[in-house]
Amino acid sequence: MLAGIAEEEADPVFLGRLTMAFGAGVMDELAETFIAAAVAEQLRSAERARETARKRLIVHLQRYPGKHGRHVLALERLSSEEADWSITYDRSIERDRLCDWMRWQKDRFLEFLDHAAEHGSEALTRLLLDEMFATERRVKKEGRGAGGVRPLRMWRGD
């Protein structure tokens, strides 16, 4: 009742007159209405929080054009409009080279974002590039690489 009065959904003077005219039963019904509305709002709020928490665990790899003709590769949580980590290249071929490796690392995306949160975006960038170069060397040595500037283009992960 106090929340309803505080949010100006109910006028205390009116409620007093209503009680005097019709008895306390009317107030009980009104209180039950306020309680039901509050419980429903708490349930909706809890559901929104669960949905946000679920979406926070879903991370996508995004490629898109950046400003001034640049090319961006980013890790974005489903719960956010902004990327948690991104790298920008001058040429799309450079972005796609890293993307060729990263697209097979989906199960590690959360780990990558945790690394960036702990050590910074630049440290994550170095980690990703080092792992990509090591994989490129290994795949090339095994004779399974595509060659050229995107040696992992045909690679299907390990």
Short mmCIF file of C-alpha atoms in Angstrom, two decimals:
data_model
loop_
_atom_site.label_atom_id
_atom_site.label_comp_id
_atom_site.label_asym_id
_atom_site.label_seq_id
_atom_site.Cartn_x
_atom_site.Cartn_y
_atom_site.Cartn_z
CA MET A 1 0.00 0.00 0.00
CA LEU A 2 2.80 2.36 0.89
CA ALA A 3 4.50 1.75 -2.44
CA GLY A 4 1.22 2.51 -4.24
CA ILE A 5 0.83 5.73 -2.29
CA ALA A 6 4.49 6.68 -2.86
CA GLU A 7 4.12 6.13 -6.62
CA GLU A 8 0.87 8.15 -6.56
CA GLU A 9 -1.19 5.19 -7.74
CA ALA A 10 -3.39 5.59 -4.68
CA ASP A 11 -4.53 8.70 -2.81
CA PRO A 12 -4.38 8.21 1.00
CA VAL A 13 -7.32 10.56 1.60
CA PHE A 14 -9.44 8.63 -0.87
CA LEU A 15 -8.39 5.35 0.73
CA GLY A 16 -9.40 6.64 4.16
CA ARG A 17 -12.82 7.71 2.92
CA LEU A 18 -13.24 4.42 1.06
CA THR A 19 -12.52 2.49 4.28
CA MET A 20 -14.93 4.60 6.30
CA ALA A 21 -17.72 4.16 3.74
CA PHE A 22 -17.34 0.50 2.81
CA GLY A 23 -15.27 -1.07 5.60
CA ALA A 24 -11.84 -2.70 5.84
CA GLY A 25 -12.70 -5.45 3.30
CA VAL A 26 -12.32 -3.02 0.43
CA MET A 27 -8.86 -2.07 1.70
CA ASP A 28 -7.92 -5.74 1.90
CA GLU A 29 -8.91 -6.24 -1.75
CA LEU A 30 -6.99 -3.14 -2.79
CA ALA A 31 -3.93 -4.28 -0.82
CA GLU A 32 -4.13 -7.69 -2.52
CA THR A 33 -4.20 -5.95 -5.91
CA PHE A 34 -1.08 -3.94 -5.03
CA ILE A 35 0.65 -7.07 -3.71
CA ALA A 36 -0.21 -9.08 -6.83
CA ALA A 37 1.13 -6.28 -9.05
CA ALA A 38 4.34 -6.07 -7.00
CA VAL A 39 4.86 -9.85 -7.14
CA ALA A 40 4.26 -9.86 -10.90
CA GLU A 41 6.80 -7.06 -11.36
CA GLN A 42 9.35 -8.94 -9.26
CA LEU A 43 8.85 -12.04 -11.40
CA ARG A 44 9.26 -10.01 -14.62
CA SER A 45 12.36 -8.36 -13.22
CA ALA A 46 13.87 -11.71 -12.21
CA GLU A 47 13.11 -13.13 -15.67
CA ARG A 48 14.76 -10.13 -17.35
CA ALA A 49 17.82 -10.59 -15.12
CA ARG A 50 17.99 -14.32 -16.00
CA GLU A 51 17.67 -13.54 -19.70
CA THR A 52 20.40 -10.88 -19.51
CA ALA A 53 22.68 -13.29 -17.64
CA ARG A 54 22.02 -16.00 -20.26
CA LYS A 55 22.72 -13.59 -23.12
CA ARG A 56 25.94 -12.44 -21.43
CA LEU A 57 27.32 -15.96 -21.86
CA ILE A 58 26.68 -15.96 -25.62
CA VAL A 59 29.54 -14.40 -27.58
CA HIS A 60 29.63 -13.92 -31.35
CA LEU A 61 32.50 -13.17 -33.70
CA GLN A 62 31.53 -10.21 -35.91
CA ARG A 63 33.16 -8.82 -39.05
CA TYR A 64 32.11 -5.43 -40.30
CA PRO A 65 33.43 -2.31 -41.97
CA GLY A 66 34.73 0.35 -39.63
CA LYS A 67 35.15 4.07 -40.02
CA HIS A 68 37.30 5.54 -42.79
CA GLY A 69 37.44 2.32 -44.83
CA ARG A 70 38.87 0.25 -41.97
CA HIS A 71 37.90 -3.37 -41.29
CA VAL A 72 36.86 -4.59 -37.84
CA LEU A 73 36.82 -8.01 -36.22
CA ALA A 74 35.06 -8.08 -32.85
CA LEU A 75 33.84 -10.33 -30.05
CA GLU A 76 30.39 -9.18 -28.93
CA ARG A 77 28.14 -10.48 -26.19
CA LEU A 78 24.52 -11.02 -27.16
CA SER A 79 23.52 -8.92 -24.13
CA SER A 80 25.42 -5.83 -25.31
CA GLU A 81 25.32 -3.45 -28.25
CA GLU A 82 29.06 -2.82 -28.03
CA ALA A 83 31.99 -5.14 -28.64
CA ASP A 84 33.92 -6.37 -25.60
CA TRP A 85 37.02 -6.73 -27.77
CA SER A 86 37.83 -5.63 -31.30
CA ILE A 87 40.73 -5.24 -33.66
CA THR A 88 40.83 -2.94 -36.68
CA TYR A 89 42.79 -3.48 -39.87
CA ASP A 90 43.46 -1.35 -42.92
CA ARG A 91 42.69 -4.21 -45.31
CA SER A 92 39.89 -6.76 -45.19
CA ILE A 93 42.31 -9.58 -46.07
CA GLU A 94 44.17 -8.99 -42.79
CA ARG A 95 40.94 -9.12 -40.80
CA ASP A 96 39.79 -12.22 -42.63
CA ARG A 97 43.11 -13.96 -41.96
CA LEU A 98 42.53 -13.71 -38.20
CA CYS A 99 38.86 -14.55 -38.68
CA ASP A 100 39.82 -17.79 -40.48
CA TRP A 101 41.43 -18.97 -37.24
CA MET A 102 39.02 -17.43 -34.72
CA ARG A 103 35.84 -18.87 -36.22
CA TRP A 104 37.01 -22.31 -35.02
CA GLN A 105 37.57 -21.06 -31.47
CA LYS A 106 33.91 -20.48 -30.51
CA ASP A 107 34.15 -22.56 -27.38
CA ARG A 108 36.96 -20.28 -26.18
CA PHE A 109 35.29 -16.89 -26.78
CA LEU A 110 34.33 -16.45 -23.10
CA GLU A 111 37.86 -17.41 -22.09
CA PHE A 112 39.20 -14.78 -24.50
CA LEU A 113 36.97 -12.07 -23.02
CA ASP A 114 37.99 -13.06 -19.50
CA HIS A 115 41.63 -12.74 -20.58
CA ALA A 116 40.94 -9.28 -22.00
CA ALA A 117 39.15 -8.22 -18.80
CA GLU A 118 42.08 -9.39 -16.69
CA HIS A 119 45.04 -8.38 -18.85
CA GLY A 120 43.64 -5.81 -21.29
CA SER A 121 42.61 -5.82 -24.93
CA GLU A 122 46.15 -5.49 -26.24
CA ALA A 123 47.24 -8.61 -24.34
CA LEU A 124 44.34 -10.54 -25.85
CA THR A 125 45.25 -9.30 -29.32
CA ARG A 126 48.83 -10.53 -28.87
CA LEU A 127 47.60 -13.89 -27.55
CA LEU A 128 45.21 -14.39 -30.48
CA LEU A 129 47.78 -13.43 -33.11
CA ASP A 130 50.46 -15.64 -31.53
CA GLU A 131 48.10 -18.62 -31.50
CA MET A 132 46.98 -17.92 -35.06
CA PHE A 133 50.58 -17.75 -36.33
CA ALA A 134 51.48 -20.97 -34.47
CA THR A 135 48.47 -22.72 -36.02
CA GLU A 136 49.38 -21.41 -39.47
CA ARG A 137 52.93 -22.74 -39.11
CA ARG A 138 51.68 -26.14 -37.92
CA VAL A 139 49.05 -26.46 -40.66
CA LYS A 140 51.56 -25.39 -43.32
CA LYS A 141 54.10 -27.91 -42.01
CA GLU A 142 51.45 -30.64 -42.19
CA GLY A 143 50.69 -29.59 -45.78
CA ARG A 144 47.03 -28.81 -45.04
CA GLY A 145 47.16 -25.03 -45.54
CA ALA A 146 45.62 -23.09 -48.39
CA GLY A 147 48.75 -21.03 -48.94
CA GLY A 148 48.76 -17.36 -49.88
CA VAL A 149 47.83 -14.60 -47.50
CA ARG A 150 45.04 -16.66 -45.86
CA PRO A 151 46.62 -20.06 -45.16
CA LEU A 152 43.76 -21.13 -42.85
CA ARG A 153 41.01 -20.25 -45.32
CA MET A 154 40.31 -23.94 -46.06
CA TRP A 155 41.23 -25.15 -42.54
CA ARG A 156 38.40 -26.71 -40.53
CA GLY A 157 39.90 -26.54 -37.07
CA ASP A 158 41.40 -29.37 -35.06
#
